[in-house]
Amino acid sequence: MSSEAEPTRNGSAIVNALTVDVEDYFQVSAFSARIPRADWDRLPCRVEQNIDRVLEMLSAANSRATFFTLGWVAERYPDLVRRIGAAGHEVASHGFEHRRANEQNREAFLADIRLAKAVLEDVTGNEVRGYRAPSFSVGNGNAWAFDCMTEAGYRYSSSIYPIRHDHYGVPNAPRFVHEVRPGLFEVPVATVRMFNANWPAGGGGYFRLFPYAVSRWALRRVNDVDGQPAMFYFHPWEVDPGQPRVDGVSAKARFRHYVNLGRMEGRLRKLLADFRWGRVDQVFLNGAR
Ligand SMILES: [Zn+2]
């Protein structure tokens, strides 16, 4: 990477990491009690058309990203995963079937992340180096998950969100990339430090709930005040206002999933224009390919 990169509109030449969790609307953890895994094959899939729209947006912005992909998706849509890689993006792992790390024992977790890596590497023909646990489900109670990632051959993880949240998060975890095991780096989603606490700045429902200017301010603050690259994440179902509605979930889960879906695509296009974006391996692993 050039040391004389062009400054951008926010005054920062920092390249941030854009990430996409490749899963369908019926696979999110908040719906897992309502939709058994056995039903997944019977539900209308939207992931392929939604990822293709995301790929078009990234291509229009000439940006690269990392796609944390479920092994389940790669088995059913191998051509989609190949299209992701062929467009210059990094294919990484989101596990095989979206089981939270903290709801599995060590053996089951290791088997899941190994299977996902093998399936993704088989489909793309490239080494898969990154893993993101579903729902950021690694924390103080299951740090053994990092040993499993090392054992499975991963080089980095994005599995801890250093915030306070009812479903995930380790509020006192480091905010920036750090080595958690020899040769294994944890890359947390962006946060802003304010009032003695960490606040989410890197996507999720917050990005849809609050005005775009809030997210832009927060990400600029990470670049300009912390002097660090930020990691942002979103899901293909977030750009799909027409997705089938799932009944019987709590009002809170419903709100979080569906709020402002219609505004997401426009906001993402602004985000792509306002910041520089790249793949996780290129931003955080010293540009190694
Ligand atoms: Zn997920």
mmCIF file of N, CA and C in Angstrom, residues 15 27 29 34 37 40 44 47 51 103 117 125 134-135 147 173 200 207 231 238 276:
data_model
loop_
_atom_site.group_PDB
_atom_site.id
_atom_site.type_symbol
_atom_site.label_atom_id
_atom_site.label_comp_id
_atom_site.label_asym_id
_atom_site.label_seq_id
_atom_site.Cartn_x
_atom_site.Cartn_y
_atom_site.Cartn_z
ATOM 1 N N VAL A 15 -7.550 3.380 5.615
ATOM 2 C CA VAL A 15 -8.456 2.428 4.983
ATOM 3 C C VAL A 15 -9.123 1.617 6.091
ATOM 4 N N GLN A 27 -31.850 -17.117 9.479
ATOM 5 C CA GLN A 27 -30.762 -17.742 10.244
ATOM 6 C C GLN A 27 -30.258 -16.881 11.388
ATOM 7 N N SER A 29 -29.795 -15.144 14.962
ATOM 8 C CA SER A 29 -29.937 -15.750 16.288
ATOM 9 C C SER A 29 -31.247 -15.352 16.960
ATOM 10 N N ARG A 34 -37.740 -19.528 17.020
ATOM 11 C CA ARG A 34 -38.960 -19.530 16.219
ATOM 12 C C ARG A 34 -38.802 -20.398 14.965
ATOM 13 N N ARG A 37 -33.692 -25.288 12.726
ATOM 14 C CA ARG A 37 -32.774 -25.492 11.601
ATOM 15 C C ARG A 37 -33.345 -26.439 10.552
ATOM 16 N N TRP A 40 -34.866 -24.752 7.592
ATOM 17 C CA TRP A 40 -34.091 -23.847 6.727
ATOM 18 C C TRP A 40 -34.220 -24.195 5.253
ATOM 19 N N PRO A 44 -37.994 -19.795 1.688
ATOM 20 C CA PRO A 44 -37.501 -19.113 0.477
ATOM 21 C C PRO A 44 -36.216 -18.343 0.779
ATOM 22 N N VAL A 47 -30.678 -14.859 0.136
ATOM 23 C CA VAL A 47 -29.284 -14.458 0.328
ATOM 24 C C VAL A 47 -28.568 -14.216 -0.995
ATOM 25 N N ILE A 51 -26.888 -10.669 -1.801
ATOM 26 C CA ILE A 51 -25.427 -10.540 -1.920
ATOM 27 C C ILE A 51 -25.061 -9.983 -3.290
ATOM 28 N N GLU A 103 -22.956 -21.564 23.072
ATOM 29 C CA GLU A 103 -23.981 -22.592 23.251
ATOM 30 C C GLU A 103 -23.494 -23.948 22.751
ATOM 31 N N LYS A 117 -14.524 -23.983 7.341
ATOM 32 C CA LYS A 117 -13.278 -23.625 6.657
ATOM 33 C C LYS A 117 -13.033 -24.561 5.471
ATOM 34 N N GLY A 125 -11.099 -22.400 -3.512
ATOM 35 C CA GLY A 125 -9.733 -22.765 -3.861
ATOM 36 C C GLY A 125 -8.685 -21.906 -3.165
ATOM 37 N N PRO A 134 -20.925 -16.357 15.278
ATOM 38 C CA PRO A 134 -22.288 -15.831 15.211
ATOM 39 C C PRO A 134 -22.609 -15.004 16.456
ATOM 40 N N SER A 135 -23.216 -13.847 16.247
ATOM 41 C CA SER A 135 -23.638 -12.962 17.351
ATOM 42 C C SER A 135 -22.489 -12.616 18.306
ATOM 43 N N ASP A 147 -8.434 -21.048 21.243
ATOM 44 C CA ASP A 147 -7.574 -22.229 21.046
ATOM 45 C C ASP A 147 -8.079 -23.068 19.879
ATOM 46 N N ALA A 173 -13.365 -5.390 26.945
ATOM 47 C CA ALA A 173 -12.402 -6.006 26.016
ATOM 48 C C ALA A 173 -11.667 -4.910 25.244
ATOM 49 N N PRO A 200 -21.298 1.374 20.398
ATOM 50 C CA PRO A 200 -21.189 0.739 19.080
ATOM 51 C C PRO A 200 -21.070 1.776 17.974
ATOM 52 N N PHE A 207 -26.870 1.231 13.202
ATOM 53 C CA PHE A 207 -26.655 1.966 11.955
ATOM 54 C C PHE A 207 -27.987 2.309 11.289
ATOM 55 N N MET A 231 -13.659 -1.113 11.898
ATOM 56 C CA MET A 231 -14.310 -2.242 11.231
ATOM 57 C C MET A 231 -15.823 -2.061 11.306
ATOM 58 N N GLU A 238 -30.264 -6.988 5.522
ATOM 59 C CA GLU A 238 -30.527 -5.593 5.897
ATOM 60 C C GLU A 238 -30.794 -4.703 4.690
ATOM 61 N N ARG A 276 -12.791 5.286 3.058
ATOM 62 C CA ARG A 276 -12.060 4.306 2.252
ATOM 63 C C ARG A 276 -12.253 2.938 2.909
#
